[in-house]
Short mmCIF file of C-alpha atoms in Angstrom, two decimals:
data_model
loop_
_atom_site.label_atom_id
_atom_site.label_comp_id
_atom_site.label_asym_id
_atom_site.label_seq_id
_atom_site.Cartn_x
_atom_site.Cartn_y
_atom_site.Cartn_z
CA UNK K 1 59.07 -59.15 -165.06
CA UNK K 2 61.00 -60.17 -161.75
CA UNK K 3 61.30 -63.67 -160.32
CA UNK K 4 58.80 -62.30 -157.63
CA UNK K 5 56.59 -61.00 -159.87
CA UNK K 6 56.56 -64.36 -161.90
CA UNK K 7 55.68 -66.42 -158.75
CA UNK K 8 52.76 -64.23 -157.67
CA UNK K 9 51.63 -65.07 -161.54
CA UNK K 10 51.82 -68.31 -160.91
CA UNK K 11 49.82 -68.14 -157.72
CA UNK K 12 47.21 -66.49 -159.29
CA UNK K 13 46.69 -68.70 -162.19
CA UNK K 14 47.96 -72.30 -161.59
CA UNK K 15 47.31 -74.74 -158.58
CA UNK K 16 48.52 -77.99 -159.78
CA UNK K 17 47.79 -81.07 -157.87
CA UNK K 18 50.95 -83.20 -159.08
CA UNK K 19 54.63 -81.80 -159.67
CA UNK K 20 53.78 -81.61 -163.14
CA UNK K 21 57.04 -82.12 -165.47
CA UNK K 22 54.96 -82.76 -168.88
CA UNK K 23 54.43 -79.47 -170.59
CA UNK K 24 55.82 -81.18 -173.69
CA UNK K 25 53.03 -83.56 -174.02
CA UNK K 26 49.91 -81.08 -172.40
CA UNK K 27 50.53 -77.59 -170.78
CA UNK K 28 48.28 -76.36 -167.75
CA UNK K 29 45.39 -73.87 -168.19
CA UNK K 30 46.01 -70.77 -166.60
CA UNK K 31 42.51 -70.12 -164.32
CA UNK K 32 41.89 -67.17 -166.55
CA UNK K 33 41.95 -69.31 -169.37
CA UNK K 34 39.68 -71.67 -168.02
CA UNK K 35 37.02 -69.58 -166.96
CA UNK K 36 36.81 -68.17 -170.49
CA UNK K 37 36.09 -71.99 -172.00
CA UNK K 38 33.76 -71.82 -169.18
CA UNK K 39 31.81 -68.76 -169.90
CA UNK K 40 31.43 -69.41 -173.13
CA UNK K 41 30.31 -72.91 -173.07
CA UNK K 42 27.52 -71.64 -170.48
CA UNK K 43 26.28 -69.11 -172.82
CA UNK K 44 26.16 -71.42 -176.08
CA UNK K 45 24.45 -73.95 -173.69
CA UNK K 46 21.90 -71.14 -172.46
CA UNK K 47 21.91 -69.36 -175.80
CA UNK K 48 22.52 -66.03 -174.42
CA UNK K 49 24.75 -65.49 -177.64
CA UNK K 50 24.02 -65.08 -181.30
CA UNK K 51 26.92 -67.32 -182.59
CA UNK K 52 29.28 -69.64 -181.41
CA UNK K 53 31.82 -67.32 -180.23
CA UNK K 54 33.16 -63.93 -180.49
CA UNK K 55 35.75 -63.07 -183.53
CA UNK K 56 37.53 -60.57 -181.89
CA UNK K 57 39.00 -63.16 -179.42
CA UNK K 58 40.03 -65.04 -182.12
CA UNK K 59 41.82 -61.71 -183.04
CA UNK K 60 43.44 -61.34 -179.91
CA UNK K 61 44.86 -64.58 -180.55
CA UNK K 62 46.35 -63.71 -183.31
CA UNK K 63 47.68 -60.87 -181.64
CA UNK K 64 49.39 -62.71 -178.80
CA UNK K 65 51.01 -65.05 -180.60
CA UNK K 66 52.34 -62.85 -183.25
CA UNK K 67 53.84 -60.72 -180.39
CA UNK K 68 55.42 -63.95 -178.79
CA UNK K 69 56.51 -64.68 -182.64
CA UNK K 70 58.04 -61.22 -183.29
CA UNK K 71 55.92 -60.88 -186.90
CA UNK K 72 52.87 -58.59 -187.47
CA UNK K 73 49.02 -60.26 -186.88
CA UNK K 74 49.07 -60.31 -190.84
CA UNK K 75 51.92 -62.99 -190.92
CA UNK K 76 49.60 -65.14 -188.27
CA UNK K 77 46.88 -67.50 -189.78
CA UNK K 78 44.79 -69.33 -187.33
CA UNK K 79 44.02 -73.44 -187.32
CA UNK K 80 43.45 -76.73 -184.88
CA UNK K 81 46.47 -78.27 -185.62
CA UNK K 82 49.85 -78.32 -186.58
CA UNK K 83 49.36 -81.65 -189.32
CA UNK K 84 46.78 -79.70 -191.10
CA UNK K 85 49.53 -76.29 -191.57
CA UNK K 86 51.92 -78.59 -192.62
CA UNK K 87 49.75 -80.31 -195.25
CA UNK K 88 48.78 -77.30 -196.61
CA UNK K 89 52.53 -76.87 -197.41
CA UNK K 90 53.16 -79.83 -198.90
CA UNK K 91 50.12 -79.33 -201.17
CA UNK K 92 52.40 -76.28 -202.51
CA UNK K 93 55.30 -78.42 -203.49
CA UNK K 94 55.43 -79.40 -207.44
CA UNK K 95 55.77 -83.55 -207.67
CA UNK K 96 59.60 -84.37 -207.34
CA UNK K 97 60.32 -82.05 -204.94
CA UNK K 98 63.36 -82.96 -202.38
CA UNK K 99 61.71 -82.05 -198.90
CA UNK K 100 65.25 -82.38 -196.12
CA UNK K 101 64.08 -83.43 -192.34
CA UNK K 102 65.76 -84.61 -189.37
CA UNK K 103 65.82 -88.53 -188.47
CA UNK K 104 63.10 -89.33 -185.71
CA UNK K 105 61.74 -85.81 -186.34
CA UNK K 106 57.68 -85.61 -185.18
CA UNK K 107 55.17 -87.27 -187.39
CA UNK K 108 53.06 -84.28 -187.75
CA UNK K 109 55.83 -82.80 -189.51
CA UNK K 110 56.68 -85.43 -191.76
CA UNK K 111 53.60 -87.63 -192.63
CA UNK K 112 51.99 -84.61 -194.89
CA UNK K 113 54.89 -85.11 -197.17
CA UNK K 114 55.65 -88.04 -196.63
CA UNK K 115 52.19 -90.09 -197.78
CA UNK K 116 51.97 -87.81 -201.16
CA UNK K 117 53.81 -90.35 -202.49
CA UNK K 118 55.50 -88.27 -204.92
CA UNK K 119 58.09 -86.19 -203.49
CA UNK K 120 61.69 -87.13 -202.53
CA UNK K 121 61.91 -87.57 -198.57
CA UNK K 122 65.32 -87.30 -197.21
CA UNK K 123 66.25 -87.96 -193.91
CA UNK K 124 69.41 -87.15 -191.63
CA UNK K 125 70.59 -86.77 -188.05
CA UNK K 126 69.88 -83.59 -186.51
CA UNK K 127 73.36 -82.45 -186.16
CA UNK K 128 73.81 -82.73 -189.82
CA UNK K 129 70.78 -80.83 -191.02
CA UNK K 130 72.38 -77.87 -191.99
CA UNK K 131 75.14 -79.27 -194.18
CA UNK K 132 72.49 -82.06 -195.74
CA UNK K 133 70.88 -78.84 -197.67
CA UNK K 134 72.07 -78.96 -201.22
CA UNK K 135 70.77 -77.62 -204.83
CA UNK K 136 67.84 -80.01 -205.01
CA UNK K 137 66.18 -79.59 -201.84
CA UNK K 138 63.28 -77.58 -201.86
CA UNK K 139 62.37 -77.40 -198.31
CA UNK K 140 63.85 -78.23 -194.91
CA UNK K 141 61.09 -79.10 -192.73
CA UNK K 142 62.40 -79.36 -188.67
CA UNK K 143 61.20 -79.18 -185.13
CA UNK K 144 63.25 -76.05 -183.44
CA UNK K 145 63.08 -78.83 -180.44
CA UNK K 146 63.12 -82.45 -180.72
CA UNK K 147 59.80 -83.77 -179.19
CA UNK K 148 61.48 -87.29 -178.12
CA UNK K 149 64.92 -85.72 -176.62
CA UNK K 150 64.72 -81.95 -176.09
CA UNK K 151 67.58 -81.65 -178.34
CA UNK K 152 67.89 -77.92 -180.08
CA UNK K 153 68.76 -77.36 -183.31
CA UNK K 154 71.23 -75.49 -185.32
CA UNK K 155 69.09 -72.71 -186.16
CA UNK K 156 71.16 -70.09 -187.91
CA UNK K 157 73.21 -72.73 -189.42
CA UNK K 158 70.48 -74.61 -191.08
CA UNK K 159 68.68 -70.91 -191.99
CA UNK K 160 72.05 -70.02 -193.81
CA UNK K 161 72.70 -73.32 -195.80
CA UNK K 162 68.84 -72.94 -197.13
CA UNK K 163 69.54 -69.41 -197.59
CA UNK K 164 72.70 -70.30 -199.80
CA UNK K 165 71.11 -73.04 -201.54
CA UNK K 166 67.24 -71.60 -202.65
CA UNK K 167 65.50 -73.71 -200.18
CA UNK K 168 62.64 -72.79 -198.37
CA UNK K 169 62.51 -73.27 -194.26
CA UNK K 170 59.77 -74.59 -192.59
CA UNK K 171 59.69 -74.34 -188.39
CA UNK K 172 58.07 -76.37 -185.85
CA UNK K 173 58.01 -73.92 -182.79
CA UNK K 174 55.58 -76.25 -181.13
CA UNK K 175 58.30 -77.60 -178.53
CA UNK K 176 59.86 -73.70 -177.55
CA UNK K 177 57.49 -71.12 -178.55
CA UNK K 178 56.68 -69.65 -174.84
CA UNK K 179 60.07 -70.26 -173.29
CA UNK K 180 62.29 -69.45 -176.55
CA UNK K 181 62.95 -66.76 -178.35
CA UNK K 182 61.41 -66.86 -181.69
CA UNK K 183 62.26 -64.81 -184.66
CA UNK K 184 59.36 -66.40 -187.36
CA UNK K 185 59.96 -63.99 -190.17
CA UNK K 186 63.27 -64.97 -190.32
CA UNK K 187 61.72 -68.73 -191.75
CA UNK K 188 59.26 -69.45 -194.73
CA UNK K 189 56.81 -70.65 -192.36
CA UNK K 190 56.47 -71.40 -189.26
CA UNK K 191 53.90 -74.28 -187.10
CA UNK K 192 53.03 -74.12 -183.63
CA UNK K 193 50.42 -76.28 -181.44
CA UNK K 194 49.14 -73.55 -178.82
CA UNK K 195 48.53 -76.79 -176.37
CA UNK K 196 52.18 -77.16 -175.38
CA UNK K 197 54.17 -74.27 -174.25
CA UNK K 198 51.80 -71.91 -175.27
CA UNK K 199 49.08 -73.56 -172.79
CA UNK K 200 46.51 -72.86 -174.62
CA UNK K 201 43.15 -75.22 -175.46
CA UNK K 202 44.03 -78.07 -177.83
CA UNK K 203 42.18 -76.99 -180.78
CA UNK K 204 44.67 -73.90 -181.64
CA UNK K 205 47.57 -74.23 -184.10
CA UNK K 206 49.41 -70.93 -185.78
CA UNK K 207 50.63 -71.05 -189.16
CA UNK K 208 53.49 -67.83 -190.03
CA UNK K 209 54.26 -67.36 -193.84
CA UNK K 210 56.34 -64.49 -195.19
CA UNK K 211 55.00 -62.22 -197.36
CA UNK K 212 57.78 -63.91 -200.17
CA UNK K 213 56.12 -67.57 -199.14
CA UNK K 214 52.58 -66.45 -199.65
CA UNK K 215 53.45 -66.24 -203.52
CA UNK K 216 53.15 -70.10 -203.90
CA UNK K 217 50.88 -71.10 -201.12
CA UNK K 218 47.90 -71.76 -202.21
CA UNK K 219 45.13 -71.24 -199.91
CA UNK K 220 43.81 -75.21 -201.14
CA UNK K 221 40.83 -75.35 -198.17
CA UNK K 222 39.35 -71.75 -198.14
CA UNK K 223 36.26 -71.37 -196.49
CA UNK K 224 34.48 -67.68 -195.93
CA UNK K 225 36.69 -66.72 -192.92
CA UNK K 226 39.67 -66.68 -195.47
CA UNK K 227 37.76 -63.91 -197.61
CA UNK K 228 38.89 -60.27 -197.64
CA UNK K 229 35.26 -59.27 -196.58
CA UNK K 230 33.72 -62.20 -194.38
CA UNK K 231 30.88 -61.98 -193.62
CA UNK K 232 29.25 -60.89 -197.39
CA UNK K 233 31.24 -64.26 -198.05
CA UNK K 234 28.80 -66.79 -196.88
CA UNK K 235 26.74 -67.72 -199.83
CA UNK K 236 28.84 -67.57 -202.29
CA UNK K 237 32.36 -68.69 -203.64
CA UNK K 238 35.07 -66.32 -202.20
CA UNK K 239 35.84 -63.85 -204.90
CA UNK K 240 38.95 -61.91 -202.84
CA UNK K 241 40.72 -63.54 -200.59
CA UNK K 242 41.91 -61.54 -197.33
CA UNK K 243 45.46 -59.78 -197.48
CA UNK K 244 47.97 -61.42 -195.77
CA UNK K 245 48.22 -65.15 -194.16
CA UNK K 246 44.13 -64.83 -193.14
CA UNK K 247 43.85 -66.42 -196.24
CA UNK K 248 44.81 -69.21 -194.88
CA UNK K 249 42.81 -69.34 -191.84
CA UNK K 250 40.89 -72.36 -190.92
CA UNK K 251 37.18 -71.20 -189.53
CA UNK K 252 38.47 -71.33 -186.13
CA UNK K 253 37.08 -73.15 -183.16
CA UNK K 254 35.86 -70.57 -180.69
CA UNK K 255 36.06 -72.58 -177.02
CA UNK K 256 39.50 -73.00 -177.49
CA UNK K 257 40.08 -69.41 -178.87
CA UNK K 258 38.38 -67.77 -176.75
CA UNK K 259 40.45 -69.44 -174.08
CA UNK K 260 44.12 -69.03 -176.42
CA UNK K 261 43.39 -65.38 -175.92
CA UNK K 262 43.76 -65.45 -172.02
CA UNK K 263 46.96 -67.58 -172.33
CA UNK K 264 48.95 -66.12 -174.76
CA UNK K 265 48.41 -62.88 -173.19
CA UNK K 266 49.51 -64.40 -169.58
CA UNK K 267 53.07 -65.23 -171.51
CA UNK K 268 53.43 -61.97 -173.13
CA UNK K 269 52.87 -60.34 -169.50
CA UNK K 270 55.33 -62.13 -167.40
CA UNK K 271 57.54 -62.28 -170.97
CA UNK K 272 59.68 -64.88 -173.21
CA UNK K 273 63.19 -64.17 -171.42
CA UNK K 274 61.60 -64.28 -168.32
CA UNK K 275 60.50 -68.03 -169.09
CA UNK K 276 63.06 -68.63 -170.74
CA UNK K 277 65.75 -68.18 -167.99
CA UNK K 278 63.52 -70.07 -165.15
CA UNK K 279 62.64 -73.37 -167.49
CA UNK K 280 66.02 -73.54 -168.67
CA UNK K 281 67.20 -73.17 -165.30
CA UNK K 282 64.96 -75.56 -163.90
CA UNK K 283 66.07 -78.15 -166.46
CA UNK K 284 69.47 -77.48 -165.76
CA UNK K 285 69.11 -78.77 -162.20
CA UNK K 286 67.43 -81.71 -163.63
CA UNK K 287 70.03 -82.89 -165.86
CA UNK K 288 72.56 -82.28 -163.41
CA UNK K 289 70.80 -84.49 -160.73
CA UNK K 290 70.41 -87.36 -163.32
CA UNK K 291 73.84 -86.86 -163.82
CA UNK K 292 75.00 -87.55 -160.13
CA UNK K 293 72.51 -90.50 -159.74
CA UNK K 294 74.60 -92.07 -162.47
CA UNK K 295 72.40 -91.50 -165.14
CA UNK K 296 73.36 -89.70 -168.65
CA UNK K 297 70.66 -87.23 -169.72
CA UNK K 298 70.69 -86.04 -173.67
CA UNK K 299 73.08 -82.90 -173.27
CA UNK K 300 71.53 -79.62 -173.75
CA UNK K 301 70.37 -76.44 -172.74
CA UNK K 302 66.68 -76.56 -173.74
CA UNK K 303 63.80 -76.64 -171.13
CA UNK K 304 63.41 -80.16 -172.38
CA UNK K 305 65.40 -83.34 -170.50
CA UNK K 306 65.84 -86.43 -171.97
CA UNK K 307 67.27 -89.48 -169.97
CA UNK K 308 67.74 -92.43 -172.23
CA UNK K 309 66.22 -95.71 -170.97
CA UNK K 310 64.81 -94.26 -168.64
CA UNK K 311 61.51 -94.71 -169.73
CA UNK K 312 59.84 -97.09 -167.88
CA UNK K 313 59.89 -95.37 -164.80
CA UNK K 314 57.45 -92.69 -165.89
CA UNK K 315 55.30 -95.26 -164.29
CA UNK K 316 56.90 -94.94 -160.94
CA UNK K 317 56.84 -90.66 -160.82
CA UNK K 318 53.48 -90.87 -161.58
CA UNK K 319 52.44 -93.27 -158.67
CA UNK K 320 54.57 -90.62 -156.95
CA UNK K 321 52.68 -87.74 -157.89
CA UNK K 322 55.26 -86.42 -160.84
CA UNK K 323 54.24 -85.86 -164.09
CA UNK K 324 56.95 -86.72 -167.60
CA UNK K 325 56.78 -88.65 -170.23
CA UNK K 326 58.43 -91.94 -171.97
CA UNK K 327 59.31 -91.52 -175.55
CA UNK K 328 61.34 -93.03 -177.83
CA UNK K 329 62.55 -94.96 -174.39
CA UNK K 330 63.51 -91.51 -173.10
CA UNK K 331 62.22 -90.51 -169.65
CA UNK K 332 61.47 -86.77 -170.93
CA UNK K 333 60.75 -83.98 -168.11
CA UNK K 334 59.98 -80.69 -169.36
CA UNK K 335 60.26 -77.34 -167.30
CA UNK K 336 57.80 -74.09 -167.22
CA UNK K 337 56.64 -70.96 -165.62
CA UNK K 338 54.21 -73.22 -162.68
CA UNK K 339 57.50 -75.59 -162.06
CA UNK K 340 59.88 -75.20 -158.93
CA UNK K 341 63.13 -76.55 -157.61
CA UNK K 342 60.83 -78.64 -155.40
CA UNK K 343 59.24 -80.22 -158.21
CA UNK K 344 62.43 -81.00 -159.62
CA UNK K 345 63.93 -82.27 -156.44
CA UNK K 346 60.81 -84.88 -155.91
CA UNK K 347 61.47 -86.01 -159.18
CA UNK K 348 65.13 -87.34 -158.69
CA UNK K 349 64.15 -88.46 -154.89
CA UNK K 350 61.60 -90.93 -156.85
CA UNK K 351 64.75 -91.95 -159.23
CA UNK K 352 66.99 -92.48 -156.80
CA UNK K 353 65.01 -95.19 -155.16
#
């Protein structure tokens, strides 16, 4: 998709109020996706449907994101939240196990390990992930972007050193799925919040697991939407579970759903490269403004901006109408398909006061 065809996207589907640099904390609803939520809110409150919601959205979920995750729909398992895939992981790990993660890394990616109480946590800077991974580590567990800096990391290195040393690979996509290219059968497994970059509902989280991984990950919470034939599930235990990572499927909660559909298929439209090159480029102009007001942004080349101790004047911007974020003490902006040189260029006019 052109530039021009991007922007009349855009204009059809976003009208935001404030120049709104926080996709990293909350993306915005694309119109279509809202009046889905809508619809089906005003039919379960006028019960004009049978159910709660309509499977085949969830379906079409599944479908979107696996495109945007270059796997089939049977590597995809549907959930609410990123914690609850990554517990279900660390359920799989025999006591003892060494489980490698960045310092500062994002507490839904740690804590599920972490508070078992019985496996070895090791922690490390970023930049020295991939040569951290050694003969006892079972599983490197890492963000693909830093939520508190926007820092990327080494992706192919770190995949290599747990290649060469038996370890297992576990992805959080949550911060770049939507703007970068992502390869998830290339990892163990893979955890993405939809409510970011993906600008879906909160309420949608997507689990990948290779076909290799799914031969010790137990499916510990299944409930009749994880059974090979669903619906003759229901009143008894599940006797098969379904092929591929459905097994692993949380019963899924149809408002947001039916409103993940509508986004996910917005991004695969208008396409990942696409996205990729105007948020990057966006964030570029941002870094390089804080840069000649004297400040020193987090270097990079993610859609994510970081400007150390900066943080207290997310305050200011947002008495000004712009949107970020303070964490860690960073002032974090972060760049996406409804944000403009003008938004950037109202943010550093605010700083530079």
């Amino acid at each position: 998709m052109m530039i021009s065809s991007l922007s009349r996207a855009v204009d059809a589907e976003f009208a935001p109020e404030t120049a709104y640099l926080n996709t990293s904390s909350c993306g915005l609803l694309p119109r279509r996706t809202v009046d889905a939520v809508k619809a089906l809110a005003e039919e379960n409150a006028t019960g004009r449907r049978a159910g709660a919601g309509d499977a085949e959205a969830v379906e079409r979920a599944r479908d979107g994101f696996a495109r945007i995750a270059g796997v089939g729909p049977g590597r995809v398992a549907v959930g609410s939240s990123v914690a609850v895939h990554v517990g279900l992981i660390a359920c799989s790990l025999p006591a003892g196990s060494e489980v490698l993660v960045p310092e500062g890394e994002f507490s839904s990616v740690t804590s599920p390990f972490a508070v078992r109480g019985d496996l070895r946590m090791r922690y490390v800077p970023l930049a020295d992930l991939a040569d951290a991974v050694r003969a006892q580590t079972a599983l490197v567990a890492f963000s693909s972007v830093q939520s508190a800096d926007g820092r990327l990391a080494g992706l192919d290195a770190v995949r290599a050193a747990a290649a060469a040393h038996g370890a297992r690979t576990l992805l959080d996509a949550t911060q770049s799925a939507g703007w970068l290219p992502l390869d998830a059968g290339t990892y163990d497994y893979t955890v993405t919040g939809g409510f970011k970059f993906l600008l879906c509902p909160r309420g949608t989280s997507f689990l990948t697991v290779t076909e290799e991984a799914q031969g010790s990950l137990a499916p510990v919470f299944p409930g009749w939407v994880a059974a090979a034939d669903a619906w003759n599930s229901l009143y008894e235990p599940v006797r098969t579970l379904a092929p591929g990572a459905r097994r692993y499927d949380e019963a899924p909660a149809f408002l947001p759903y039916h409103g993940a559909e509508h986004s996910l298929a917005l991004l695969n439209e208008i396409g990942v490269d696409v996205l990729h090159d105007h948020a990057t480029g966006l964030a570029a102009r941002f870094r390089a403004g804080l840069t000649g007001l004297g400040h020193k942004p987090v270097p990079g080349t993610t859609a994510v901006v970081a400007a150390p101790g900066l943080g207290d004047r997310a305050a200011d911007l947002e008495r000004a109408g712009v949107m970020v974020s303070d964490r860690a003490g960073n002032l974090r902006a972060s760049f996406h398909l409804y944000n403009t040189e003008a938004d950037v260029d109202r943010a550093l006019d605010v700083l530079s006061g």
